[in-house]
Amino acid sequence: VEACAELTDRERTIIARRRLTSTPTTLSALGDELGLSKERVRQLETQAMKIEEHTSELRHRTISYA
């Protein structure tokens, strides 16, 4: 949840619709809904996942050293 705070609304929407549902929305469908190409949706998804991983690593390091 904390990692999501670092994401834009668009990135949160993409992650939620692609990864947090039992039937993920396709890149094409999300692109149509958001007015983006499916390649741009893929790029934003990848970027959001990297942000979440980085935030998670930082949180883990902070907890480990506390």
N, CA, C and O atoms as a MOPAC input file, in Angstrom:
PM7 MOZYME 1SCF
protein

 N      0.83000 1    -1.19200 1     0.00000 1
 C      0.00000 1     0.00000 1     0.00000 1
 C      0.87100 1     1.25100 1     0.00000 1
 O      0.58700 1     2.19400 1    -0.73900 1
 N      1.94800 1     1.27900 1     0.83200 1
 C      2.83000 1     2.43800 1     0.86100 1
 C      3.47800 1     2.66200 1    -0.50500 1
 O      3.65000 1     3.80400 1    -0.93000 1
 N      3.82900 1     1.59900 1    -1.17700 1
 C      4.46200 1     1.72800 1    -2.48000 1
 C      3.51400 1     2.39800 1    -3.46300 1
 O      3.95200 1     3.15300 1    -4.33100 1
 N      2.23700 1     2.13100 1    -3.33700 1
 C      1.25900 1     2.73100 1    -4.23900 1
 C      1.22200 1     4.24200 1    -4.11300 1
 O      0.85000 1     4.92800 1    -5.06500 1
 N      1.59700 1     4.77200 1    -2.96600 1
 C      1.60400 1     6.21500 1    -2.77300 1
 C      2.61100 1     6.88900 1    -3.69700 1
 O      2.46500 1     8.06700 1    -4.02200 1
 N      3.62700 1     6.15400 1    -4.11800 1
 C      4.64900 1     6.69700 1    -5.01000 1
 C      4.20200 1     6.68600 1    -6.47300 1
 O      4.85700 1     7.29500 1    -7.31800 1
 N      3.11400 1     6.01400 1    -6.77900 1
 C      2.64800 1     5.87100 1    -8.15300 1
 C      1.64600 1     6.95600 1    -8.52600 1
 O      0.95700 1     7.51100 1    -7.67000 1
 N      1.58000 1     7.24500 1    -9.82000 1
 C      0.56100 1     8.16900 1   -10.31200 1
 C     -0.78400 1     7.44700 1   -10.34500 1
 O     -0.84100 1     6.22100 1   -10.25100 1
 N     -1.85100 1     8.20800 1   -10.47700 1
 C     -3.17900 1     7.59800 1   -10.57300 1
 C     -3.24200 1     6.62500 1   -11.74800 1
 O     -3.81600 1     5.54200 1   -11.63500 1
 N     -2.65600 1     7.01300 1   -12.86300 1
 C     -2.66800 1     6.16300 1   -14.06000 1
 C     -1.92300 1     4.85500 1   -13.79000 1
 O     -2.40200 1     3.77800 1   -14.14600 1
 N     -0.75100 1     4.95400 1   -13.15900 1
 C      0.02400 1     3.74700 1   -12.85400 1
 C     -0.72300 1     2.84500 1   -11.88200 1
 O     -0.72100 1     1.62400 1   -12.04000 1
 N     -1.36400 1     3.44000 1   -10.87200 1
 C     -2.15300 1     2.64200 1    -9.91800 1
 C     -3.29200 1     1.92400 1   -10.62600 1
 O     -3.56500 1     0.75700 1   -10.34500 1
 N     -3.95600 1     2.62100 1   -11.54500 1
 C     -5.04800 1     2.01600 1   -12.29900 1
 C     -4.54900 1     0.83000 1   -13.10600 1
 O     -5.17000 1    -0.23300 1   -13.11300 1
 N     -3.42600 1     1.01700 1   -13.78500 1
 C     -2.86400 1    -0.05300 1   -14.61400 1
 C     -2.49600 1    -1.25900 1   -13.75200 1
 O     -2.83900 1    -2.39000 1   -14.09700 1
 N     -1.81100 1    -1.03400 1   -12.64800 1
 C     -1.41300 1    -2.14200 1   -11.76600 1
 C     -2.64500 1    -2.85300 1   -11.22100 1
 O     -2.70200 1    -4.08200 1   -11.20700 1
 N     -3.61400 1    -2.09000 1   -10.77700 1
 C     -4.82300 1    -2.69600 1   -10.21100 1
 C     -5.55400 1    -3.54000 1   -11.24600 1
 O     -5.97600 1    -4.65800 1   -10.94900 1
 N     -5.70600 1    -3.02300 1   -12.43800 1
 C     -6.47100 1    -3.73700 1   -13.47000 1
 C     -5.68700 1    -4.88500 1   -14.09000 1
 O     -6.28600 1    -5.84300 1   -14.57800 1
 N     -4.36400 1    -4.80800 1   -14.08000 1
 C     -3.54300 1    -5.85800 1   -14.69500 1
 C     -3.13100 1    -6.94500 1   -13.70300 1
 O     -2.98400 1    -8.10400 1   -14.08900 1
 N     -2.94200 1    -6.58500 1   -12.41700 1
 C     -2.33200 1    -7.52300 1   -11.47900 1
 C     -3.16500 1    -7.85600 1   -10.24800 1
 O     -2.89900 1    -8.85500 1    -9.58000 1
 N     -4.16000 1    -7.04400 1    -9.93700 1
 C     -4.88300 1    -7.24200 1    -8.68500 1
 C     -6.31700 1    -7.73300 1    -8.87400 1
 O     -7.14900 1    -7.58700 1    -7.97900 1
 N     -6.59900 1    -8.30800 1   -10.02400 1
 C     -7.92300 1    -8.86100 1   -10.27500 1
 C     -7.79400 1   -10.31600 1   -10.70700 1
 O     -6.73100 1   -10.75500 1   -11.14700 1
 N     -8.87100 1   -11.04400 1   -10.57600 1
 C     -8.83300 1   -12.45300 1   -10.98300 1
 C     -8.78900 1   -12.59500 1   -12.50000 1
 O     -8.28800 1   -13.59800 1   -13.00900 1
 N     -9.30200 1   -11.61700 1   -13.22400 1
 C     -9.23100 1   -11.61900 1   -14.68600 1
 C     -8.58000 1   -10.30900 1   -15.14500 1
 O     -9.26300 1    -9.30000 1   -15.31700 1
 N     -7.27200 1   -10.33000 1   -15.34100 1
 C     -6.55300 1    -9.11000 1   -15.70900 1
 C     -7.05000 1    -8.50700 1   -17.03200 1
 O     -7.37600 1    -9.22500 1   -17.97700 1
 N     -7.09900 1    -7.18600 1   -17.07000 1
 C     -7.46600 1    -6.46500 1   -18.28200 1
 C     -6.29200 1    -6.50500 1   -19.24500 1
 O     -5.14000 1    -6.37700 1   -18.83000 1
 N     -6.57700 1    -6.68100 1   -20.52600 1
 C     -5.50100 1    -6.73500 1   -21.51600 1
 C     -4.88100 1    -5.36300 1   -21.72600 1
 O     -5.49700 1    -4.33700 1   -21.43800 1
 N     -3.66100 1    -5.36000 1   -22.23000 1
 C     -2.98400 1    -4.10800 1   -22.54600 1
 C     -3.79500 1    -3.29600 1   -23.55000 1
 O     -3.90800 1    -2.07600 1   -23.42800 1
 N     -4.35700 1    -3.97900 1   -24.54100 1
 C     -5.14400 1    -3.28800 1   -25.56100 1
 C     -6.39300 1    -2.64300 1   -24.96800 1
 O     -6.71100 1    -1.49600 1   -25.28100 1
 N     -7.09500 1    -3.37800 1   -24.11500 1
 C     -8.31300 1    -2.83900 1   -23.50500 1
 C     -7.99500 1    -1.64300 1   -22.61400 1
 O     -8.70300 1    -0.63600 1   -22.64700 1
 N     -6.93000 1    -1.75100 1   -21.81700 1
 C     -6.53800 1    -0.62200 1   -20.97200 1
 C     -6.10700 1     0.57000 1   -21.81600 1
 O     -6.43400 1     1.71400 1   -21.50300 1
 N     -5.38200 1     0.29600 1   -22.87300 1
 C     -4.95800 1     1.36700 1   -23.77300 1
 C     -6.14900 1     2.10200 1   -24.36200 1
 O     -6.15500 1     3.33100 1   -24.43600 1
 N     -7.15200 1     1.35200 1   -24.78000 1
 C     -8.36000 1     1.97600 1   -25.33100 1
 C     -9.05700 1     2.83700 1   -24.28000 1
 O     -9.48900 1     3.95200 1   -24.57500 1
 N     -9.16500 1     2.32800 1   -23.07200 1
 C     -9.84000 1     3.06200 1   -21.98800 1
 C     -9.08600 1     4.32800 1   -21.59300 1
 O     -9.69400 1     5.35600 1   -21.29300 1
 N     -7.75400 1     4.24400 1   -21.59500 1
 C     -6.93100 1     5.36000 1   -21.14100 1
 C     -6.45900 1     6.27300 1   -22.27400 1
 O     -5.81100 1     7.29000 1   -22.02700 1
 N     -6.78400 1     5.91100 1   -23.50500 1
 C     -6.35100 1     6.70000 1   -24.64500 1
 C     -4.86900 1     6.58600 1   -24.91900 1
 O     -4.22800 1     7.54600 1   -25.34600 1
 N     -4.31900 1     5.38500 1   -24.66800 1
 C     -2.89500 1     5.11900 1   -24.85700 1
 C     -2.71300 1     3.90700 1   -25.75800 1
 O     -3.63900 1     3.11700 1   -25.94300 1
 N     -1.51900 1     3.76600 1   -26.31800 1
 C     -1.20600 1     2.54700 1   -27.05600 1
 C     -0.95500 1     1.42500 1   -26.05100 1
 O     -0.62600 1     1.67600 1   -24.89200 1
 N     -1.11500 1     0.19100 1   -26.51100 1
 C     -0.85400 1    -0.91800 1   -25.59200 1
 C      0.61800 1    -0.94800 1   -25.18800 1
 O      0.94200 1    -1.39000 1   -24.08600 1
 N      1.51100 1    -0.48600 1   -26.05600 1
 C      2.93400 1    -0.42000 1   -25.71800 1
 C      3.16300 1     0.58100 1   -24.58900 1
 O      3.96300 1     0.32500 1   -23.68900 1
 N      2.47200 1     1.71800 1   -24.62900 1
 C      2.63200 1     2.71300 1   -23.55600 1
 C      2.09400 1     2.17600 1   -22.23600 1
 O      2.67500 1     2.43300 1   -21.18100 1
 N      0.99700 1     1.43700 1   -22.28200 1
 C      0.45600 1     0.81700 1   -21.07000 1
 C      1.48600 1    -0.15800 1   -20.49900 1
 O      1.71500 1    -0.19400 1   -19.29000 1
 N      2.10400 1    -0.94900 1   -21.38100 1
 C      3.13600 1    -1.89700 1   -20.93700 1
 C      4.29900 1    -1.16300 1   -20.28800 1
 O      4.80200 1    -1.59200 1   -19.25000 1
 N      4.73300 1    -0.05500 1   -20.89300 1
 C      5.83100 1     0.73300 1   -20.33800 1
 C      5.48200 1     1.28400 1   -18.96200 1
 O      6.30400 1     1.23800 1   -18.04700 1
 N      4.27200 1     1.80500 1   -18.81200 1
 C      3.84000 1     2.35000 1   -17.52200 1
 C      3.73100 1     1.25700 1   -16.46600 1
 O      4.05800 1     1.47800 1   -15.30000 1
 N      3.27100 1     0.07900 1   -16.87600 1
 C      3.18400 1    -1.05000 1   -15.94900 1
 C      4.58000 1    -1.44200 1   -15.46300 1
 O      4.78600 1    -1.65900 1   -14.26900 1
 N      5.51900 1    -1.52900 1   -16.37400 1
 C      6.89900 1    -1.87600 1   -16.03200 1
 C      7.49900 1    -0.82200 1   -15.10100 1
 O      8.15100 1    -1.16100 1   -14.11300 1
 N      7.27900 1     0.44200 1   -15.41200 1
 C      7.78200 1     1.53200 1   -14.58100 1
 C      7.18700 1     1.45600 1   -13.17400 1
 O      7.90200 1     1.61400 1   -12.18500 1
 N      5.90100 1     1.21700 1   -13.09000 1
 C      5.23200 1     1.12800 1   -11.78200 1
 C      5.76100 1    -0.04000 1   -10.97100 1
 O      5.94700 1     0.08400 1    -9.76000 1
 N      6.00400 1    -1.16300 1   -11.61000 1
 C      6.52600 1    -2.32900 1   -10.89900 1
 C      7.92800 1    -2.03900 1   -10.36000 1
 O      8.26400 1    -2.46200 1    -9.25300 1
 N      8.75000 1    -1.31900 1   -11.13600 1
 C     10.09700 1    -0.95900 1   -10.66900 1
 C     10.01300 1    -0.02700 1    -9.46400 1
 O     10.78500 1    -0.17000 1    -8.51500 1
 N      9.08800 1     0.92000 1    -9.49400 1
 C      8.90500 1     1.84000 1    -8.36000 1
 C      8.49200 1     1.05300 1    -7.12600 1
 O      9.01700 1     1.28500 1    -6.03700 1
 N      7.55700 1     0.12600 1    -7.28700 1
 C      7.10900 1    -0.67600 1    -6.15300 1
 C      8.23900 1    -1.53800 1    -5.59300 1
 O      8.38600 1    -1.64800 1    -4.37600 1
 N      9.03500 1    -2.14700 1    -6.46400 1
 C     10.17100 1    -2.96200 1    -6.00900 1
 C     11.17500 1    -2.10800 1    -5.24200 1
 O     11.64900 1    -2.50600 1    -4.17800 1
 N     11.49400 1    -0.94400 1    -5.77800 1
 C     12.45600 1    -0.05000 1    -5.13700 1
 C     11.94600 1     0.39100 1    -3.76200 1
 O     12.69300 1     0.38400 1    -2.78400 1
 N     10.68100 1     0.77100 1    -3.70000 1
 C     10.09400 1     1.20000 1    -2.43200 1
 C     10.09800 1     0.06500 1    -1.42600 1
 O     10.36600 1     0.27600 1    -0.24300 1
 N      9.80100 1    -1.13200 1    -1.89200 1
 C      9.79500 1    -2.29800 1    -1.01700 1
 C     11.19500 1    -2.58800 1    -0.47900 1
 O     11.35400 1    -2.90400 1     0.70000 1
 N     12.21000 1    -2.48000 1    -1.34200 1
 C     13.59800 1    -2.70000 1    -0.91000 1
 C     14.01500 1    -1.67200 1     0.13300 1
 O     14.64400 1    -2.01300 1     1.13400 1
 N     13.66300 1    -0.41900 1    -0.10700 1
 C     14.00800 1     0.63300 1     0.85800 1
 C     13.33200 1     0.38900 1     2.20500 1
 O     13.95100 1     0.55800 1     3.25600 1
 N     12.07100 1    -0.00600 1     2.17100 1
 C     11.34000 1    -0.27400 1     3.40700 1
 C     11.98200 1    -1.43000 1     4.13700 1
 O     12.10800 1    -1.39200 1     5.36100 1
 N     12.39600 1    -2.47000 1     3.40600 1
 C     13.03600 1    -3.63400 1     4.01800 1
 C     14.35800 1    -3.23600 1     4.67900 1
 O     14.64900 1    -3.66100 1     5.79700 1
 N     15.14500 1    -2.43300 1     3.99500 1
 C     16.43100 1    -1.98300 1     4.54200 1
 C     16.22300 1    -1.15500 1     5.80100 1
 O     16.96500 1    -1.30100 1     6.77100 1
 N     15.22600 1    -0.29500 1     5.79000 1
 C     14.93800 1     0.54800 1     6.95700 1
 C     14.55200 1    -0.30500 1     8.15100 1
 O     14.98800 1    -0.04400 1     9.27300 1
 N     13.73800 1    -1.32000 1     7.91800 1
 C     13.31100 1    -2.21400 1     8.99200 1
 C     14.49700 1    -3.02300 1     9.48800 1
 O     14.63600 1    -3.22200 1    10.69500 1
 N     15.35500 1    -3.49500 1     8.59200 1
 C     16.50100 1    -4.31500 1     8.96600 1
 C     17.50000 1    -3.56400 1     9.82800 1
 O     18.11500 1    -4.15200 1    10.71700 1
 N     17.66900 1    -2.27100 1     9.57500 1
 C     18.65300 1    -1.48300 1    10.30300 1
 C     18.09600 1    -0.79700 1    11.53800 1
 O     18.84700 1    -0.23100 1    12.33300 1
 N     16.78900 1    -0.84600 1    11.69800 1
 C     16.17400 1    -0.14800 1    12.84300 1
 C     16.43000 1    -0.86200 1    14.14900 1
 O     15.98200 1    -0.40500 1    15.20100 1

